[in-house]
PDB file of C-alpha atoms in Angstrom:
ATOM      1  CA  UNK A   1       0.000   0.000   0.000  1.00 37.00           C
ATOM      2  CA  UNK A   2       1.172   3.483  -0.451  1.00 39.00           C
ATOM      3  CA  UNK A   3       3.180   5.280   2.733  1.00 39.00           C
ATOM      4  CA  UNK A   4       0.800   8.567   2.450  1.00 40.00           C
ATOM      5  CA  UNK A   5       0.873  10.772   5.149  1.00 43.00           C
ATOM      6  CA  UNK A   6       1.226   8.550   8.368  1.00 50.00           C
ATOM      7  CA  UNK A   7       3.648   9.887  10.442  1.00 57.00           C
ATOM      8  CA  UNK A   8       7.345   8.532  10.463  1.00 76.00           C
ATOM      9  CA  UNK A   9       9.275   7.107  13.079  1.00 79.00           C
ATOM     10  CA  UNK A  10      11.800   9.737  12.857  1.00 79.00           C
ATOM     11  CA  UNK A  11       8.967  11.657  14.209  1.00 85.00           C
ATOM     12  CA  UNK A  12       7.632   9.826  16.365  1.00 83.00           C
ATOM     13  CA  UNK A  13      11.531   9.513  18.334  1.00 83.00           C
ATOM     14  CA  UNK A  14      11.877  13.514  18.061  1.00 88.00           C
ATOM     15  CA  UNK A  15       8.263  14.071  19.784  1.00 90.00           C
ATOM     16  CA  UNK A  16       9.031  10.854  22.649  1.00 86.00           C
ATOM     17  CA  UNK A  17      12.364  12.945  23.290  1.00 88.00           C
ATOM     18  CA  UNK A  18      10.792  16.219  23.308  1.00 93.00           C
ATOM     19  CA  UNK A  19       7.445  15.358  25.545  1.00 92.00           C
ATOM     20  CA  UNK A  20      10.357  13.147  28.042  1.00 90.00           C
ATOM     21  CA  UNK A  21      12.088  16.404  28.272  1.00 92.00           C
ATOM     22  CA  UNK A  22       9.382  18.944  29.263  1.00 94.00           C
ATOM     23  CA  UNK A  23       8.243  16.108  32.085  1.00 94.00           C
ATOM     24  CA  UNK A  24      11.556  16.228  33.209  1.00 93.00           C
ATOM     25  CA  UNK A  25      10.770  19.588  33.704  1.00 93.00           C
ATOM     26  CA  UNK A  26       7.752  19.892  35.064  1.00 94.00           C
ATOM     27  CA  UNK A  27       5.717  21.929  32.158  1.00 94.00           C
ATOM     28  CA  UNK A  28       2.959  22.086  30.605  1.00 94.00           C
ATOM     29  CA  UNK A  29       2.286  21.829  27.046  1.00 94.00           C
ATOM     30  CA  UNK A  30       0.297  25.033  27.265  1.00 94.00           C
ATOM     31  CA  UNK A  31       3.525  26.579  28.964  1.00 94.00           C
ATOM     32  CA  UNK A  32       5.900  25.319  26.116  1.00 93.00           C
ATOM     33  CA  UNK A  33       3.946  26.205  23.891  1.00 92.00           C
ATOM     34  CA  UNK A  34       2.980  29.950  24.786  1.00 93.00           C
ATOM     35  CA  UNK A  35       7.007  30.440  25.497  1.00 90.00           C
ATOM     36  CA  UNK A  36       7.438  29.124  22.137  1.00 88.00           C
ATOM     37  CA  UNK A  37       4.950  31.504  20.184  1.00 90.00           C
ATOM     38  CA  UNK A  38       3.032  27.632  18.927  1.00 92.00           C
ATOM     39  CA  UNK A  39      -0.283  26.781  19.996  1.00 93.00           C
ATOM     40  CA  UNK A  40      -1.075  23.782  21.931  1.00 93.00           C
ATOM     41  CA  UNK A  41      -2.872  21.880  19.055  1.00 93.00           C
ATOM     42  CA  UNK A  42       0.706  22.107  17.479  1.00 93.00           C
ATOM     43  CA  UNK A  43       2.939  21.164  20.273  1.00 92.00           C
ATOM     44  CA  UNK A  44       0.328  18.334  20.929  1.00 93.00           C
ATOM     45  CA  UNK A  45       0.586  16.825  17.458  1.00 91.00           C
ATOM     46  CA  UNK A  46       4.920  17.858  17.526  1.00 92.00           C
ATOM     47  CA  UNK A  47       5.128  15.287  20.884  1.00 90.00           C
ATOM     48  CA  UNK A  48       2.590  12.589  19.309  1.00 87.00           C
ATOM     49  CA  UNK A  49       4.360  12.407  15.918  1.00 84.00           C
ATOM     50  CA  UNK A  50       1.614  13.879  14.032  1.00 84.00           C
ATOM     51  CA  UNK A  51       3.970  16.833  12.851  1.00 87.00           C
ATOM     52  CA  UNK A  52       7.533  17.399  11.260  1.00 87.00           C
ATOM     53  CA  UNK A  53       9.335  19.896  12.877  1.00 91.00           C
ATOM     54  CA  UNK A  54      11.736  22.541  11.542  1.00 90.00           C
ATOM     55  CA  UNK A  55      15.243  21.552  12.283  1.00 91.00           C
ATOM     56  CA  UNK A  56      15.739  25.347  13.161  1.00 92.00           C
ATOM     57  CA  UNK A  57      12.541  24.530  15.755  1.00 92.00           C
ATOM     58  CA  UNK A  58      13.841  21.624  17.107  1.00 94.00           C
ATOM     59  CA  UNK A  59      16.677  23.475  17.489  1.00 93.00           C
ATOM     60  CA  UNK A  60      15.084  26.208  19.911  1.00 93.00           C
ATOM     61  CA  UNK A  61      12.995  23.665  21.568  1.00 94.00           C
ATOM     62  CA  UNK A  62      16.074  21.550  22.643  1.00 94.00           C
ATOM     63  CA  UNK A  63      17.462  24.998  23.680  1.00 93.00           C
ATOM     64  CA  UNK A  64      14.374  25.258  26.310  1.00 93.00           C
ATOM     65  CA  UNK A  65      14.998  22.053  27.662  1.00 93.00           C
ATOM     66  CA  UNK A  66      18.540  22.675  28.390  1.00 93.00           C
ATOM     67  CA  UNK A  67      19.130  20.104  26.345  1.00 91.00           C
ATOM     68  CA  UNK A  68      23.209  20.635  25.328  1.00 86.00           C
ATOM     69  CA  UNK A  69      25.467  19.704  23.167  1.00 78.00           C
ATOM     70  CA  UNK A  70      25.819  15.972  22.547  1.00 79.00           C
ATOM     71  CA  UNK A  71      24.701  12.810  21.414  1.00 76.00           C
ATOM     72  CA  UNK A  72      21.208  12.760  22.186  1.00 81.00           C
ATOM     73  CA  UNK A  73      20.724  16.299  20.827  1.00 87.00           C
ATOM     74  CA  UNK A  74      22.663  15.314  17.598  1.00 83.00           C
ATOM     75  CA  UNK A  75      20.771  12.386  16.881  1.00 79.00           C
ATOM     76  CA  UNK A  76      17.585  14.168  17.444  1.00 85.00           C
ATOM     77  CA  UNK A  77      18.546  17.424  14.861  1.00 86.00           C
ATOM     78  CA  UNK A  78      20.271  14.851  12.261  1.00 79.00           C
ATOM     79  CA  UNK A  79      16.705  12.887  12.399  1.00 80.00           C
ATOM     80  CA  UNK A  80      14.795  16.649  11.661  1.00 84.00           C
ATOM     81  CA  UNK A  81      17.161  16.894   9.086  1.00 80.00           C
ATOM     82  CA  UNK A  82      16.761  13.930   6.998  1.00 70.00           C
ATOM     83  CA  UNK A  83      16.271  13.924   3.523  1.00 69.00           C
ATOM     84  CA  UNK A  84      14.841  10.826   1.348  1.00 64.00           C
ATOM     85  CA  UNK A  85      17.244   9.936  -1.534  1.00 64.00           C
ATOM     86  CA  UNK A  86      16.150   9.998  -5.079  1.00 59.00           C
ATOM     87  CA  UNK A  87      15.860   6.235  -4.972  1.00 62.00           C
ATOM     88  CA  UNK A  88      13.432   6.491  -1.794  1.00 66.00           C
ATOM     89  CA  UNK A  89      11.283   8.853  -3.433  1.00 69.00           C
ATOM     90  CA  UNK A  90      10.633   6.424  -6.480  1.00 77.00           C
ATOM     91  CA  UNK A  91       9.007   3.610  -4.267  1.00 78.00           C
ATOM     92  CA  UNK A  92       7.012   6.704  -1.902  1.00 72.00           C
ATOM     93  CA  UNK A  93       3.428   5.673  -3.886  1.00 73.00           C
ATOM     94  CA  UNK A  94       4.359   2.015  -4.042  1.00 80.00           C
ATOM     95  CA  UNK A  95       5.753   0.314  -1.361  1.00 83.00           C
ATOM     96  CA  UNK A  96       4.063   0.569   2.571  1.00 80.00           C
ATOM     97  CA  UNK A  97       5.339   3.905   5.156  1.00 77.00           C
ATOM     98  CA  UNK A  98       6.584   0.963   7.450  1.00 79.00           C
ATOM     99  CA  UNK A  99       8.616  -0.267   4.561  1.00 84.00           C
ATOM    100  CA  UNK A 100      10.332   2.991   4.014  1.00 84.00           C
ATOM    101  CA  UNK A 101      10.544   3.927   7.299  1.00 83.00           C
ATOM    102  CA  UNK A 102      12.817   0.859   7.613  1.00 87.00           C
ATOM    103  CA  UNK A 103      14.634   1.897   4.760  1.00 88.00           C
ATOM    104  CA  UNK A 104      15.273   5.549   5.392  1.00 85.00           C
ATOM    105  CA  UNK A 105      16.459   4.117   9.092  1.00 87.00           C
ATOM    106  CA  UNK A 106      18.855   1.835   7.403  1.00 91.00           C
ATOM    107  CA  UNK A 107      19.996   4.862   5.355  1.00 87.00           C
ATOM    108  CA  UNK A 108      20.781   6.738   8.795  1.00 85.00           C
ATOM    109  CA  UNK A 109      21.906   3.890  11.171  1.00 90.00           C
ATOM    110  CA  UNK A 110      25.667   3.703  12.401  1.00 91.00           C
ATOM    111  CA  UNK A 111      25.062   0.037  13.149  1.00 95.00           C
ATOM    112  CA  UNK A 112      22.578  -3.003  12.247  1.00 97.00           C
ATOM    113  CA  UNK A 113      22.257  -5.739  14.026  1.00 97.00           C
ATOM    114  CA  UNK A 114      19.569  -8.348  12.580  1.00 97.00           C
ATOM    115  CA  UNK A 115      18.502 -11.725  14.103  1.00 97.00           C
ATOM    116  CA  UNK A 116      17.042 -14.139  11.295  1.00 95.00           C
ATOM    117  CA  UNK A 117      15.935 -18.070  12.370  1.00 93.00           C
ATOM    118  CA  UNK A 118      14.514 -18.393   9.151  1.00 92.00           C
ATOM    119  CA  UNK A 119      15.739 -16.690   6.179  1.00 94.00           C
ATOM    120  CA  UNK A 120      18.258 -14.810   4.892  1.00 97.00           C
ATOM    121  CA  UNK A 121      18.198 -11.613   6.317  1.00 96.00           C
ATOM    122  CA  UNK A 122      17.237  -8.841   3.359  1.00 95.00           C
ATOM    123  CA  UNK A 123      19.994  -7.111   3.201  1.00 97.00           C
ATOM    124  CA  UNK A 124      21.790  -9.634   2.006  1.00 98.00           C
ATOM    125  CA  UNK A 125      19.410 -11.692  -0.091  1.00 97.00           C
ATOM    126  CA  UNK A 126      20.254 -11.859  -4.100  1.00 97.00           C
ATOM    127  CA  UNK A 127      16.945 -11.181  -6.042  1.00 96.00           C
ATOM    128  CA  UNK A 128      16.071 -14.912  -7.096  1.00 96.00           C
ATOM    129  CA  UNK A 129      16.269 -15.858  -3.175  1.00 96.00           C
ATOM    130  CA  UNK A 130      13.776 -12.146  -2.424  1.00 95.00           C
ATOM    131  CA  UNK A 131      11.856 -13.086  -5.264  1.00 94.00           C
ATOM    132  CA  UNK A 132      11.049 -16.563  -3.836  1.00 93.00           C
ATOM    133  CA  UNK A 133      10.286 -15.408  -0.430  1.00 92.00           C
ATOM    134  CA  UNK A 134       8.275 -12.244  -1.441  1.00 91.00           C
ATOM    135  CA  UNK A 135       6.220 -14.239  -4.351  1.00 90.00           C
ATOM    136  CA  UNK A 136       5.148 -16.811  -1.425  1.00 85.00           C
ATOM    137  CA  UNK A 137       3.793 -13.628   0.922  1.00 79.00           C
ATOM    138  CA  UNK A 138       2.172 -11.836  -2.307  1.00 79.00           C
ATOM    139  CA  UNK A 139       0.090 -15.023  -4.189  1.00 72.00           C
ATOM    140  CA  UNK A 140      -3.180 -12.771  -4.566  1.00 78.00           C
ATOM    141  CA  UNK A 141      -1.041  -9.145  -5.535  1.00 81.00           C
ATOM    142  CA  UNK A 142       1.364 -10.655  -8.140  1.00 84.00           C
ATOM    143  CA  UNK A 143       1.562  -7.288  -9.654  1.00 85.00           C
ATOM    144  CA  UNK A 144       3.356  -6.023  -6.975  1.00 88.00           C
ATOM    145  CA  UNK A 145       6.422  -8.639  -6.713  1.00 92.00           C
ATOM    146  CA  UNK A 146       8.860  -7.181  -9.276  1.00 93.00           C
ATOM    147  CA  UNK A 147       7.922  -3.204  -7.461  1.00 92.00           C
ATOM    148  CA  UNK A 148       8.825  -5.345  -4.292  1.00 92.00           C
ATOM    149  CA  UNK A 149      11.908  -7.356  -5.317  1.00 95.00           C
ATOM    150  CA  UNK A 150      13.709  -3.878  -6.541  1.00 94.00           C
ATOM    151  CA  UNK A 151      13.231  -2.077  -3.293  1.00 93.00           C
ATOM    152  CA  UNK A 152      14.757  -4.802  -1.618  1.00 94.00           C
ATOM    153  CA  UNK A 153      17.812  -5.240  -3.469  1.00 95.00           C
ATOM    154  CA  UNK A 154      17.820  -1.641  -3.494  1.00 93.00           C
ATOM    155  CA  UNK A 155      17.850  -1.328   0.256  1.00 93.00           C
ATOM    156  CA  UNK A 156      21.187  -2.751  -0.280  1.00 96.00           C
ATOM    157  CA  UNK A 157      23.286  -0.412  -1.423  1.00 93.00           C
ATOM    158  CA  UNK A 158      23.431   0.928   2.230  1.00 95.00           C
ATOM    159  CA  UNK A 159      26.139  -1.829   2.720  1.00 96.00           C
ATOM    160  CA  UNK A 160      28.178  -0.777  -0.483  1.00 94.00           C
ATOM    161  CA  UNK A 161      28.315   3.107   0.538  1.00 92.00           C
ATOM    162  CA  UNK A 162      32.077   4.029   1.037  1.00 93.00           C
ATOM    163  CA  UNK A 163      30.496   4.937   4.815  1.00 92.00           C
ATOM    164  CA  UNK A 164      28.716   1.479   5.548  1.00 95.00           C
ATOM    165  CA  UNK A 165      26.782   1.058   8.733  1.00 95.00           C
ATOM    166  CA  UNK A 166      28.798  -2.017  10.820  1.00 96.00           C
ATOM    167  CA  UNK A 167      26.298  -4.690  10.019  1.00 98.00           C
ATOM    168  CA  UNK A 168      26.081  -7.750  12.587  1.00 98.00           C
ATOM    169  CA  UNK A 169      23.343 -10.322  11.187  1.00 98.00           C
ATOM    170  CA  UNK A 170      22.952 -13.514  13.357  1.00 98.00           C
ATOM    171  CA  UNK A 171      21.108 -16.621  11.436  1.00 97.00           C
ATOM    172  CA  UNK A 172      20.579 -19.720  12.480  1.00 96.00           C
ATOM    173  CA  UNK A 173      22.430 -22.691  10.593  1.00 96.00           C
ATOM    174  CA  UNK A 174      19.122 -24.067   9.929  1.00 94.00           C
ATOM    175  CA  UNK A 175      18.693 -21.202   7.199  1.00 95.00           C
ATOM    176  CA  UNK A 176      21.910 -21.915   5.240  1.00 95.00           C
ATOM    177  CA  UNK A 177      20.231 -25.726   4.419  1.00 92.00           C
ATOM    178  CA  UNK A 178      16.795 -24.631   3.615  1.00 88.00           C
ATOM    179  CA  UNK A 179      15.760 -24.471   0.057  1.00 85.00           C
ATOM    180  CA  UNK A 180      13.341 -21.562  -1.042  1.00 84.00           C
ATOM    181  CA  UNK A 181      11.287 -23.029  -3.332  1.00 76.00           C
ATOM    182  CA  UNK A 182      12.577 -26.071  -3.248  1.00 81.00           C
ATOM    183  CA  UNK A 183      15.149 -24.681  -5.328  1.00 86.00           C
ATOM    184  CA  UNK A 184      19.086 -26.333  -4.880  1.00 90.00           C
ATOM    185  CA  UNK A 185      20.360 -23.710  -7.579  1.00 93.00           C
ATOM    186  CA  UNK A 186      19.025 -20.369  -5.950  1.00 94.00           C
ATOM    187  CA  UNK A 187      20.187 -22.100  -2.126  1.00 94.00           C
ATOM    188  CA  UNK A 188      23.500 -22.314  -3.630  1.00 94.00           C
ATOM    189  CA  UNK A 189      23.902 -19.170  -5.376  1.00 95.00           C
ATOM    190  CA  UNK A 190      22.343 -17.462  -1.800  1.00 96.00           C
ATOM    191  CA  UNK A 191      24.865 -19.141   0.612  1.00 96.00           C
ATOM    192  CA  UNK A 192      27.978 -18.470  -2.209  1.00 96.00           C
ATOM    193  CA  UNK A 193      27.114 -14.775  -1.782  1.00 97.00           C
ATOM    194  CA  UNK A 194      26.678 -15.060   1.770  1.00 97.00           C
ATOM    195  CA  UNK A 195      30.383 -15.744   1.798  1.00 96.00           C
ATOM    196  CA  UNK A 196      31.280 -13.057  -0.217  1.00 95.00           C
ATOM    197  CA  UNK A 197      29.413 -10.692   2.286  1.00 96.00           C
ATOM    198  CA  UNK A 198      31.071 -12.380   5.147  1.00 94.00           C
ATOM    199  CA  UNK A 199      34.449 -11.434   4.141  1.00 94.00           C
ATOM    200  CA  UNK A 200      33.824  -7.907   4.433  1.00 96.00           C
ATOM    201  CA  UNK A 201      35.427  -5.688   6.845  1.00 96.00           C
ATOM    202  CA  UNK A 202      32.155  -4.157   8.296  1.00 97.00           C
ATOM    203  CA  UNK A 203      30.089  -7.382   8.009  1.00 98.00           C
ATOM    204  CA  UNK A 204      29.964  -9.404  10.990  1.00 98.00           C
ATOM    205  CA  UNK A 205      27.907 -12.688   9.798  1.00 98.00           C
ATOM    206  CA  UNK A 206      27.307 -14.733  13.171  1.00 98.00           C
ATOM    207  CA  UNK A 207      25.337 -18.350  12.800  1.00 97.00           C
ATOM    208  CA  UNK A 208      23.793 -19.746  15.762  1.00 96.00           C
ATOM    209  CA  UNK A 209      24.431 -23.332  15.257  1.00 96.00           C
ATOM    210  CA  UNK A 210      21.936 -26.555  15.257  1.00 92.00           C
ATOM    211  CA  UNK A 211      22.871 -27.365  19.008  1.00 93.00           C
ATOM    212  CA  UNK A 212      22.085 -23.844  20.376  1.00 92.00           C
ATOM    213  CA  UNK A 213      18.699 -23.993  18.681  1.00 85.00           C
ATOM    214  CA  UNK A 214      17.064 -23.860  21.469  1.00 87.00           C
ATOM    215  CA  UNK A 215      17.917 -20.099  21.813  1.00 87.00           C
ATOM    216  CA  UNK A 216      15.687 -19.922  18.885  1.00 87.00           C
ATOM    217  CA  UNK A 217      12.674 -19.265  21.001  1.00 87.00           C
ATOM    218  CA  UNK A 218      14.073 -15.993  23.039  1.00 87.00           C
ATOM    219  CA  UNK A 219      12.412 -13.826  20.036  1.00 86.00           C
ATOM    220  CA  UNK A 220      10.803 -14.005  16.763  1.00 90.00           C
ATOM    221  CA  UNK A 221      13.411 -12.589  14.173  1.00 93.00           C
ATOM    222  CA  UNK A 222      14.319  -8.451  14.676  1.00 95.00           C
ATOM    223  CA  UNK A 223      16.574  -6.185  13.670  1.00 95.00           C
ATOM    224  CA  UNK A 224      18.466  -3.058  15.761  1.00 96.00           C
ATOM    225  CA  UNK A 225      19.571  -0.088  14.260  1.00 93.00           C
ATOM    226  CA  UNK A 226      21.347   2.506  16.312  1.00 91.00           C
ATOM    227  CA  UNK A 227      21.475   5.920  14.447  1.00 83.00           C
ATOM    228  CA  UNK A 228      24.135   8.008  13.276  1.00 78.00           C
ATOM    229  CA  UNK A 229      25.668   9.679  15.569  1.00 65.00           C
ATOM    230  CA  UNK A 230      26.241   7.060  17.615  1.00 59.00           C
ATOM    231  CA  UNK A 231      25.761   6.863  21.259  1.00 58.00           C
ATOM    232  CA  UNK A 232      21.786   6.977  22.201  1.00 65.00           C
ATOM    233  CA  UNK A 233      19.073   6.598  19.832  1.00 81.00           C
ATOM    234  CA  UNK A 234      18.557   2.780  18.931  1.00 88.00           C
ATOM    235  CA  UNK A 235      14.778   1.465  17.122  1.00 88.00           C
ATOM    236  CA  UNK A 236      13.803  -1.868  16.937  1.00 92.00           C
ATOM    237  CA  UNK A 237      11.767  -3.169  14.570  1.00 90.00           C
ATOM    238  CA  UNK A 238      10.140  -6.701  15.181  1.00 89.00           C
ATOM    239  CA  UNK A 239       9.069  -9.014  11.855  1.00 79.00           C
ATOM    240  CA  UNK A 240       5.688 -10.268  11.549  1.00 69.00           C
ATOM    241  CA  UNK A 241       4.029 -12.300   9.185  1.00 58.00           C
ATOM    242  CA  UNK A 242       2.748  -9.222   7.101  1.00 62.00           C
ATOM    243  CA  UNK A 243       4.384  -6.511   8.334  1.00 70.00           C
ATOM    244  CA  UNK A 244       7.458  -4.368  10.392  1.00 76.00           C
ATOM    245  CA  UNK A 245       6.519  -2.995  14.066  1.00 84.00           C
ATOM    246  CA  UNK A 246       8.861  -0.684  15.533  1.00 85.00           C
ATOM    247  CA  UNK A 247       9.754  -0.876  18.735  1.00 84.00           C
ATOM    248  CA  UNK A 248      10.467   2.418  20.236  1.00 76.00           C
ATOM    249  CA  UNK A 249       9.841   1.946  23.904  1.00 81.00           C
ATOM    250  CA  UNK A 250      13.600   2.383  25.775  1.00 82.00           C
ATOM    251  CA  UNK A 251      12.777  -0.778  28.139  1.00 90.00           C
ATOM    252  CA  UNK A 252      11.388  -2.433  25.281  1.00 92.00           C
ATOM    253  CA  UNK A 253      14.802  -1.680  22.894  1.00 91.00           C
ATOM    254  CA  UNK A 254      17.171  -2.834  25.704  1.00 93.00           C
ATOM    255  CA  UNK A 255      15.098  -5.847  26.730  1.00 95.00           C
ATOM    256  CA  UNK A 256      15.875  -7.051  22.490  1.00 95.00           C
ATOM    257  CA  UNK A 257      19.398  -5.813  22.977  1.00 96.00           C
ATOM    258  CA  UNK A 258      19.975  -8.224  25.831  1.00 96.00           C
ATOM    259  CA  UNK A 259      18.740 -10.788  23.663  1.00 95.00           C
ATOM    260  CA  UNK A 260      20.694 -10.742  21.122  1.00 96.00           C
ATOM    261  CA  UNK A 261      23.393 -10.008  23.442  1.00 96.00           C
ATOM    262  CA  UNK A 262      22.324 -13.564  24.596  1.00 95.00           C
ATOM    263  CA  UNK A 263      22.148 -14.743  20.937  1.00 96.00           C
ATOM    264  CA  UNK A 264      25.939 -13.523  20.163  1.00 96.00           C
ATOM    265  CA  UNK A 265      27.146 -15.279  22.994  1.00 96.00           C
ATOM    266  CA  UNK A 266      26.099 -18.619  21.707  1.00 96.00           C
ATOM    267  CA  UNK A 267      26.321 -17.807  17.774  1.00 97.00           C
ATOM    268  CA  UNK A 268      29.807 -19.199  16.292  1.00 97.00           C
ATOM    269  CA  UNK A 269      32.336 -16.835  15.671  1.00 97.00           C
ATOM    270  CA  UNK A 270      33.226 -14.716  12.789  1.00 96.00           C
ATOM    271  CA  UNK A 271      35.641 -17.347  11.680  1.00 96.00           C
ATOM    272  CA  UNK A 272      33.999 -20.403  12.627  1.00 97.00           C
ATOM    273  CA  UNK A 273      30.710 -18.678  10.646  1.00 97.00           C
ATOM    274  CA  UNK A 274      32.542 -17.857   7.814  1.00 96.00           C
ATOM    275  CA  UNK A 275      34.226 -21.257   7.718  1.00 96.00           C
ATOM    276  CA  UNK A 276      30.748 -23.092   7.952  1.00 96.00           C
ATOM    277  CA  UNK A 277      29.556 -20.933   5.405  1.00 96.00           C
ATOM    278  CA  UNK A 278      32.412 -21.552   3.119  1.00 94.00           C
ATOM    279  CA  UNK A 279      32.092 -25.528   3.630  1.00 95.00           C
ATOM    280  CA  UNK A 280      28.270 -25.293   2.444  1.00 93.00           C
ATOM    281  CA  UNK A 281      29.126 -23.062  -0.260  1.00 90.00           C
ATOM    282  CA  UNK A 282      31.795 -25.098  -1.796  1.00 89.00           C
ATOM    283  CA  UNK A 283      29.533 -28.575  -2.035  1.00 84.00           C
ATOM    284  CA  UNK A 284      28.680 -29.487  -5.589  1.00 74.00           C
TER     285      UNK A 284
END
């Protein structure tokens, strides 16, 4: 479905921040707001996500909260300031808000860190492997699998940047034997490029292996991306059988950090992954 108007999760962050920080000091919205020269309606809609601010704004907002110099308020001004890319903009009347909110995230994160149990994660999917997976979700919309397929493999291109997010994907072994489709060839060609990825400096490919699969039921698969600059704005975003849900809650966030916190500690490691990887990859 088309993204619309709904409101982003870029705003939704800036308003959480901004609503946390006039609790923390004990005002009003009707205070703020009449400081501010904005009526309430507008402040209202500014905390709930309803409404983009101005970077400028933001700006003199974070300047009432005493908010200084530093990570927090740098995150929140470089999220005002974000700007979809020409390739974004193609897909804005074709592919869902959730979709692109994922995307424009991925554009902006400083690190990913993805937990798949049962497929490859998308960011690192070649297009017959996406085209398998998203054909099998889309059987009554088969108009929309080729729009769907390219925004995938487009999402991509956030790894190839010369400034690459670090990327740490954990998936379980289980995924590097399964056949989409029932397709050997594709399989192949999927775990082959798997091992490419592997071997690059930012990519940290992790696989939980068949004896730890137990672990498997701490979480359904998720992904964490903490936002450039670094240091205290991280989003979660859970998958679901039709759609993304973002996670934005703080408790919520670290409670799927300690998982996969939990995960990593049991996954093989970079080596022993890549070695695995390589083993499956080579057989005829």
């Amino acid at each position: 479905m088309p993204s619309g108007n709904a409101p982003t999760v870029r705003q939704r962050r800036i308003g959480s921040a901004l609503r946390k920080a006039r609790d923390h000091h004990n005002l009003t919205v009707a205070t703020v707001a009449r400081r501010f020269g904005r009526s309430q309606g507008w402040m209202s809609m500014v905390e709930n996500g309803l409404q983009a601010i101005a970077p400028e704004e933001l700006s003199d907002l974070l300047d009432l909260y005493e908010i200084e110099d530093g990570p927090l308020r740098e995150s929140l001004l470089h999220l005002a300031t974000h700007k979809p890319g020409s390739w974004e903009r193609t897909y804005e009347d074709r592919i869902s808000a959730a979709a692109l909110d994922l995307a424009s995230l991925e554009e902006d994160s400083a690190e990913i860190r993805t937990f798949q149990s049962n497929i490859v994660p998308g960011l690192l999917q070649i297009p017959d492997y996406a085209r398998k997976i998203i054909a099998l979700g889309n059987a009554k919309h088969p108009h929309r699998i080729k729009t769907l397929v390219d925004f995938r493999i487009s999402r991509q291109r956030v790894l190839s940047r010369p400034d690459p997010p670090r990327y740490v994907p954990i998936i379980a072994e289980a995924v590097l034997h399964n056949q989409v489709g029932g397709d050997a060839a594709i399989m192949h060609a999927q775990v082959q490029s798997l091992a490419g990825a592997a071997r690059l400096d930012h990519v940290e490919l992790r696989v939980l292996p068949s004896r730890a699969s137990e672990y498997l039921g701490l979480s359904t698969p998720f992904h964490l991306l903490s936002l450039r600059p670094p240091g205290r704005l991280t989003v979660c975003v859970g998958d679901q059988l039709t759609k993304s849900v973002f996670v934005e809650d703080e408790n919520e966030v670290a409670a799927h950090e300690e998982i996969f916190e939990r995960l990593l500690s049991v996954a093989l490691s970079r080596t022993a992954s890549l070695r695995l990887i390589h083993e499956i990859a080579s057989r005829p």
